[in-house]
Amino acid sequence: MVIVMEAGASDEQLAAVLSKIESFGLGSHVSRGEERTIVGLIGDERPFEDTAFEALGGVERVVRILHPAKLASRDFHPADRVIRFPNGAMLGGEHVLVMAGPCAVESAEQLRETAEAVAAHGVRVLRGGAFKPRTSPYSFQGLGEKGLALLRETADDLDMAVVTEVVSPQDVAIVADHADMLQIGARNMANYELLKVAGAAGKPVLLKRGLGSTIDELLQAAEYVLAHGNEHVAVCERGIRTFETATRFTLDINAVPVLKQLTSLPVVIDPSHATGHAPLVPAVARAGVAAGADGLLLEVHPRPAEALSDGAQSLTPAQLGTVVDEVGRIADVLGRRIA
Amino acid sequence: MVIVMEAGASDEQLAAVLSKIESFGLGSHVSRGEERTIVGLIGDERPFEDTAFEALGGVERVVRILHPAKLASRDFHPADRVIRFPNGAMLGGEHVLVMAGPCAVESAEQLRETAEAVAAHGVRVLRGGAFKPRTSPYSFQGLGEKGLALLRETADDLDMAVVTEVVSPQDVAIVADHADMLQIGARNMANYELLKVAGAAGKPVLLKRGLGSTIDELLQAAEYVLAHGNEHVAVCERGIRTFETATRFTLDINAVPVLKQLTSLPVVIDPSHATGHAPLVPAVARAGVAAGADGLLLEVHPRPAEALSDGAQSLTPAQLGTVVDEVGRIADVLGRRIA
Amino acid sequence: MVIVMEAGASDEQLAAVLSKIESFGLGSHVSRGEERTIVGLIGDERPFEDTAFEALGGVERVVRILHPAKLASRDFHPADRVIRFPNGAMLGGEHVLVMAGPCAVESAEQLRETAEAVAAHGVRVLRGGAFKPRTSPYSFQGLGEKGLALLRETADDLDMAVVTEVVSPQDVAIVADHADMLQIGARNMANYELLKVAGAAGKPVLLKRGLGSTIDELLQAAEYVLAHGNEHVAVCERGIRTFETATRFTLDINAVPVLKQLTSLPVVIDPSHATGHAPLVPAVARAGVAAGADGLLLEVHPRPAEALSDGAQSLTPAQLGTVVDEVGRIADVLGRRIA
Amino acid sequence: MVIVMEAGASDEQLAAVLSKIESFGLGSHVSRGEERTIVGLIGDERPFEDTAFEALGGVERVVRILHPAKLASRDFHPADRVIRFPNGAMLGGEHVLVMAGPCAVESAEQLRETAEAVAAHGVRVLRGGAFKPRTSPYSFQGLGEKGLALLRETADDLDMAVVTEVVSPQDVAIVADHADMLQIGARNMANYELLKVAGAAGKPVLLKRGLGSTIDELLQAAEYVLAHGNEHVAVCERGIRTFETATRFTLDINAVPVLKQLTSLPVVIDPSHATGHAPLVPAVARAGVAAGADGLLLEVHPRPAEALSDGAQSLTPAQLGTVVDEVGRIADVLGRRIA
């Protein structure tokens, strides 16, 4: 941490800053420039907040040097982390994992038809929502536990793994009973109570970036899960809020190489939510894999026009087949292959 | 809802759209322009999603006509809604309500000292966090239930009401036992499970806008609370995420008159979180009241430099006094007065 | 400037950084922390770019300490600067200046009718566009020189000053011949060729913030004008691009107190462009003055529905009267008065 | 265009809207819903602004149906447009064109060394800045005309084409004399005077998206060039301003397939400016080509640490070689090849 003093800061104000640093058990280093004096902290700044110093008199600005998420950082764990599913599918490392399925589980028939169709294209992880966070209270809210049971049964029949969203701490146990990976959605990325309980549930976690959250905040949210004893976390870029209205969100493609630098957790891309329009999904899926993503999360529906949610962004099984083929060949260019 | 067909849409595609509208029990109206055919829905479009139509072949775009939050809308409830606290303080209507206190409850002494200081400036609603949502898992997470008891006891002694945050559905009951108003923070605005439980708790709710959420989404989140039986909801603008880095967030001042048009729920401004820097708070607090806000939420600490959280944005009691005086005189210009 | 070295940076890499600093004639100060080494520059960092160091091996990050706009800074010129118009109107200091008029000069009659109406409310500076930057090439592009002559003549008859936009370096001379203040629009804030020529024209400049520009970049754009010999510059917040779509732009109200801290140049607010809707303009105008703005730029049209541009955001003269009255009384709360 | 009337709009207000539509020579179609009446325009709405109607009494909202840029639209010109350079290089169609070179022309030696190095990797279009728009007035502003002459001479010796930026209308002629393609930078995207002159200069134009500009505004800026007689325009996504600070800008990868849908103009990606950090450039370059971009604009410097501008984002020639190889193989997956 570097503390920049104001132009006219007094010696007493500087002394108060140094004394506060000392009270935290850290060392300091004062550098007097021509226009500003700056103070460097020596020691691990991570447990301390910027605001602890910003409130002191004579302090102009506080600059963090270390990324605050330690366990999630590549500094701490240099080697790529790999998440293994019970059926042998792997996320991270040399494989690029495609996870696909319907936005919401609507019925046994719809789920089975979709799952068989995606499995036919080699997809080994089935996604599908049983608990749905919906913007409007009047929208379809999901089948709940019944949906979980359908996911498990369908996946077992097809030797697939299941990833599905959990939206409330009290549902974590039941979701963990049925799923192989717990998804924390963008709207709950900073729902820290949920992160703590999910972190302790013993199942891998797929953590989506919040619509208005920075990459650093995403890693700090992952840190909540890691700090509660779970090292199997993947982070997912699913589009952020920007001023552009042609698409539902703006996929932050830069985030892929940035995350690969900062963390060794697997990085997943969700082109369906990031664009909101099925015709744009294949291009963005290809881009994600080309940028180095370890996995793709794709919405597929046998008849998108009949979907109870997110039909506009769902691929048909045939479109999924083309995407899987193209991203497989792009993965090959990068020395990886589709799992 | 207006559905814009693609330039080359076929008659069959148009028929499919009309048939889907009919299946929803709505009427339709076709208008053939020179370059595009558009279809207008007749009836209440609110229960239906755009995506139900966007996924149909030949559909270029879907435009909503009605704001999807019905109960929250001024169309539905034209008169300003007013929330009355047990001690007689009122939010909404002709009064401008100041709610102030520490970011976090740290100890009995800190809370009492702060509460007495803000009460001395006429503040009748005490804010303070017992359950704290923190970006880093290593930051102070609040005193929990002990903090709730301190808030209640301190407020009772000073004839103040209490507003405090709740971060998890299972805590709603205990927070509702101690507080007069439940705050839902920005990071939980779209935590719909929490909104549902809070909506059913029988206490007024102060709902903060998410950092990356639109005004429409804020109103839809309020709709969750209203639809679960609670009509005492206030909405709070506390800054959104933009590219500007000079301040922690960007207070969307336009949102104040926009919200006053769209809804009759009281509108509150939080200048402390919106700026992140105490020296900017008075100017933004004045701006909020001048723009027509019904309430202010302000962080105050007797010694900001010693605060365990958010010290940099906390006013001293003396600064609060100046703010109360100035916003009182601005309220007067608008024919209102400070409560 | 502080240079943060990577965790594993070598001694050679550090030496290369120090050698580069020395080649710029600056001193340095090395601070070795537990996880990172940081280097502080001693001397005036302003002429040097971050990227000069970011490209060196082993450098993780470069942090600027000083705001790069020196002449514009309050450090450099602590006292508030005041711009005096030939008719005695003043921008900055204890007065709050209202500048009003039509978006575009459409005809002699429209201009005179509007000017008389705004003058009747005490407005002493007439705004109006002769050269219009329009998003679409098919929109009305302004009357050009004829519009300038009308502005001058009308203003002279009513003892008003004229502020009008210039969009091209080759038009600066003719605009400076007719106007008392040259406006540089948001879309041209970073048109540095225009800034240089406008800076040398000898007339005060009203510089609007770009839609996607930070406060720092606004001050650096002002620095272009100041560095070309003109110290009469006012900066204008007119709304930035955010994800919110309820209004055309989002007025950054925080920017008002931030700018007042960083610079002694007068700060103006443009509620008409920031909102895009006349019913929202009065609330935002009041907010701007309450936040400490030195001036307001307002669009007024006698019959907004007939305006050739921006009718939706134009106040009627009667609405302007109410705004002038209210902001006058708010100015009074702050110890200022309407000019 | 669809005009949505307010809930309580009167018959007179509706009549005024219809009369205004008629005065524009357009037809109309009224659809009375249960809660709102909407009016559809029949005829070409493009020449008319939304605000012409928004200012009318009783109008709640105006929704455009057609994209306002007609000449740029794929509706108007369905087939992909291809730009041919004098040396035979082509932008658009089946080839993916790499344009590379230094950010700024610094000297004859630096330019030649860079140009030879990029040519050695098969690059046929040399980029380089002679007129530089710089955020700070104290930064290196480019070599101007001398830089243009160096670009031409160097390119001719290596059978390369030249693309270089023009920042002012009065420089268009001289730049057009030396360059094969005129670049309009992001900061000048809405400098309409420059677009008009560049449009009339008879050379292809590479138009970069403004940092705060939507895709629609980019197409309208292209429309300025097209409407002034030049159909050889390419549009370039170079990163937009968002709240994310880990990278200089956020490359809007969704914009690539969106632009390919909306327009038949070639689409270029600039990963150097979009990221600001050389280590991120290869991943984003690959992503752009995988998403369907027709060209890449890349900054290359033989010794980035010595560059006078943008060193941090410049690739070395060896890194360029890897990028060209990888994007060539990705292009091959999509049935295209590197030109």
mmCIF file with all atom_site columns, N, CA and C in Angstrom, chain C residues 2 6 30 59 62 76 91 101-102 148 151 189 200 255 263 284 294 299 308 322 324:
data_model
loop_
_atom_site.group_PDB
_atom_site.id
_atom_site.type_symbol
_atom_site.label_atom_id
_atom_site.label_alt_id
_atom_site.label_comp_id
_atom_site.label_asym_id
_atom_site.label_entity_id
_atom_site.label_seq_id
_atom_site.pdbx_PDB_ins_code
_atom_site.Cartn_x
_atom_site.Cartn_y
_atom_site.Cartn_z
_atom_site.occupancy
_atom_site.B_iso_or_equiv
_atom_site.pdbx_formal_charge
_atom_site.auth_seq_id
_atom_site.auth_comp_id
_atom_site.auth_asym_id
_atom_site.auth_atom_id
_atom_site.pdbx_PDB_model_num
ATOM 1  N N  . VAL C 1 2   ? 4.785   6.313  -8.965  1.00 0.00 ? 2   VAL C N  1
ATOM 2  C CA . VAL C 1 2   ? 5.287   5.162  -8.224  1.00 0.00 ? 2   VAL C CA 1
ATOM 3  C C  . VAL C 1 2   ? 5.292   3.979  -9.182  1.00 0.00 ? 2   VAL C C  1
ATOM 4  N N  . GLU C 1 6   ? 7.283   -6.271 -10.508 1.00 0.00 ? 6   GLU C N  1
ATOM 5  C CA . GLU C 1 6   ? 6.661   -7.595 -10.359 1.00 0.00 ? 6   GLU C CA 1
ATOM 6  C C  . GLU C 1 6   ? 7.293   -8.374 -9.209  1.00 0.00 ? 6   GLU C C  1
ATOM 7  N N  . VAL C 1 30  ? 13.957  3.845  -3.711  1.00 0.00 ? 30  VAL C N  1
ATOM 8  C CA . VAL C 1 30  ? 13.534  2.447  -3.791  1.00 0.00 ? 30  VAL C CA 1
ATOM 9  C C  . VAL C 1 30  ? 13.060  1.959  -2.433  1.00 0.00 ? 30  VAL C C  1
ATOM 10 N N  . VAL C 1 59  ? 8.228   -4.579 -14.747 1.00 0.00 ? 59  VAL C N  1
ATOM 11 C CA . VAL C 1 59  ? 7.334   -3.558 -14.172 1.00 0.00 ? 59  VAL C CA 1
ATOM 12 C C  . VAL C 1 59  ? 5.899   -4.086 -14.173 1.00 0.00 ? 59  VAL C C  1
ATOM 13 N N  . VAL C 1 62  ? 2.227   1.148  -12.958 1.00 0.00 ? 62  VAL C N  1
ATOM 14 C CA . VAL C 1 62  ? 2.720   2.503  -12.738 1.00 0.00 ? 62  VAL C CA 1
ATOM 15 C C  . VAL C 1 62  ? 1.561   3.331  -12.198 1.00 0.00 ? 62  VAL C C  1
ATOM 16 N N  . PHE C 1 76  ? -1.738  24.869 -8.490  1.00 0.00 ? 76  PHE C N  1
ATOM 17 C CA . PHE C 1 76  ? -0.984  25.887 -9.233  1.00 0.00 ? 76  PHE C CA 1
ATOM 18 C C  . PHE C 1 76  ? -1.618  27.268 -9.074  1.00 0.00 ? 76  PHE C C  1
ATOM 19 N N  . LEU C 1 91  ? -18.699 34.847 -14.514 1.00 0.00 ? 91  LEU C N  1
ATOM 20 C CA . LEU C 1 91  ? -18.791 33.406 -14.269 1.00 0.00 ? 91  LEU C CA 1
ATOM 21 C C  . LEU C 1 91  ? -17.673 33.023 -13.303 1.00 0.00 ? 91  LEU C C  1
ATOM 22 N N  . GLY C 1 101 ? -30.810 29.867 -23.847 1.00 0.00 ? 101 GLY C N  1
ATOM 23 C CA . GLY C 1 101 ? -31.171 30.204 -25.219 1.00 0.00 ? 101 GLY C CA 1
ATOM 24 C C  . GLY C 1 101 ? -31.523 28.927 -25.963 1.00 0.00 ? 101 GLY C C  1
ATOM 25 N N  . PRO C 1 102 ? -31.782 29.051 -27.256 1.00 0.00 ? 102 PRO C N  1
ATOM 26 C CA . PRO C 1 102 ? -32.201 27.886 -28.025 1.00 0.00 ? 102 PRO C CA 1
ATOM 27 C C  . PRO C 1 102 ? -31.026 26.946 -28.305 1.00 0.00 ? 102 PRO C C  1
ATOM 28 N N  . LEU C 1 148 ? -24.369 33.156 -36.622 1.00 0.00 ? 148 LEU C N  1
ATOM 29 C CA . LEU C 1 148 ? -23.472 33.946 -35.765 1.00 0.00 ? 148 LEU C CA 1
ATOM 30 C C  . LEU C 1 148 ? -23.862 35.420 -35.767 1.00 0.00 ? 148 LEU C C  1
ATOM 31 N N  . LEU C 1 151 ? -26.942 36.003 -33.730 1.00 0.00 ? 151 LEU C N  1
ATOM 32 C CA . LEU C 1 151 ? -26.650 35.937 -32.294 1.00 0.00 ? 151 LEU C CA 1
ATOM 33 C C  . LEU C 1 151 ? -26.076 37.266 -31.801 1.00 0.00 ? 151 LEU C C  1
ATOM 34 N N  . MET C 1 189 ? -14.270 17.432 -27.237 1.00 0.00 ? 189 MET C N  1
ATOM 35 C CA . MET C 1 189 ? -13.408 17.703 -26.077 1.00 0.00 ? 189 MET C CA 1
ATOM 36 C C  . MET C 1 189 ? -11.981 17.242 -26.319 1.00 0.00 ? 189 MET C C  1
ATOM 37 N N  . ALA C 1 200 ? -5.770  29.923 -28.614 1.00 0.00 ? 200 ALA C N  1
ATOM 38 C CA . ALA C 1 200 ? -5.017  31.084 -29.082 1.00 0.00 ? 200 ALA C CA 1
ATOM 39 C C  . ALA C 1 200 ? -5.912  32.213 -29.583 1.00 0.00 ? 200 ALA C C  1
ATOM 40 N N  . ALA C 1 255 ? -19.006 15.133 -9.797  1.00 0.00 ? 255 ALA C N  1
ATOM 41 C CA . ALA C 1 255 ? -17.940 15.856 -10.496 1.00 0.00 ? 255 ALA C CA 1
ATOM 42 C C  . ALA C 1 255 ? -17.882 17.316 -10.077 1.00 0.00 ? 255 ALA C C  1
ATOM 43 N N  . THR C 1 263 ? -9.535  22.049 -9.332  1.00 0.00 ? 263 THR C N  1
ATOM 44 C CA . THR C 1 263 ? -9.228  23.175 -10.208 1.00 0.00 ? 263 THR C CA 1
ATOM 45 C C  . THR C 1 263 ? -9.889  24.448 -9.693  1.00 0.00 ? 263 THR C C  1
ATOM 46 N N  . VAL C 1 284 ? -32.544 18.836 -11.880 1.00 0.00 ? 284 VAL C N  1
ATOM 47 C CA . VAL C 1 284 ? -31.101 18.664 -12.046 1.00 0.00 ? 284 VAL C CA 1
ATOM 48 C C  . VAL C 1 284 ? -30.395 20.025 -12.020 1.00 0.00 ? 284 VAL C C  1
ATOM 49 N N  . ASP C 1 294 ? -20.891 26.861 -10.662 1.00 0.00 ? 294 ASP C N  1
ATOM 50 C CA . ASP C 1 294 ? -20.809 28.302 -10.856 1.00 0.00 ? 294 ASP C CA 1
ATOM 51 C C  . ASP C 1 294 ? -21.720 28.807 -11.963 1.00 0.00 ? 294 ASP C C  1
ATOM 52 N N  . GLU C 1 299 ? -31.247 25.004 -22.235 1.00 0.00 ? 299 GLU C N  1
ATOM 53 C CA . GLU C 1 299 ? -31.898 25.189 -23.533 1.00 0.00 ? 299 GLU C CA 1
ATOM 54 C C  . GLU C 1 299 ? -33.338 25.646 -23.326 1.00 0.00 ? 299 GLU C C  1
ATOM 55 N N  . LEU C 1 308 ? -36.197 22.810 -34.195 1.00 0.00 ? 308 LEU C N  1
ATOM 56 C CA . LEU C 1 308 ? -35.551 21.985 -35.217 1.00 0.00 ? 308 LEU C CA 1
ATOM 57 C C  . LEU C 1 308 ? -34.567 21.003 -34.608 1.00 0.00 ? 308 LEU C C  1
ATOM 58 N N  . THR C 1 322 ? -39.210 29.759 -13.447 1.00 0.00 ? 322 THR C N  1
ATOM 59 C CA . THR C 1 322 ? -39.268 29.011 -12.183 1.00 0.00 ? 322 THR C CA 1
ATOM 60 C C  . THR C 1 322 ? -37.876 28.513 -11.791 1.00 0.00 ? 322 THR C C  1
ATOM 61 N N  . VAL C 1 324 ? -34.952 29.779 -12.603 1.00 0.00 ? 324 VAL C N  1
ATOM 62 C CA . VAL C 1 324 ? -34.107 30.901 -12.165 1.00 0.00 ? 324 VAL C CA 1
ATOM 63 C C  . VAL C 1 324 ? -34.469 31.301 -10.738 1.00 0.00 ? 324 VAL C C  1
#
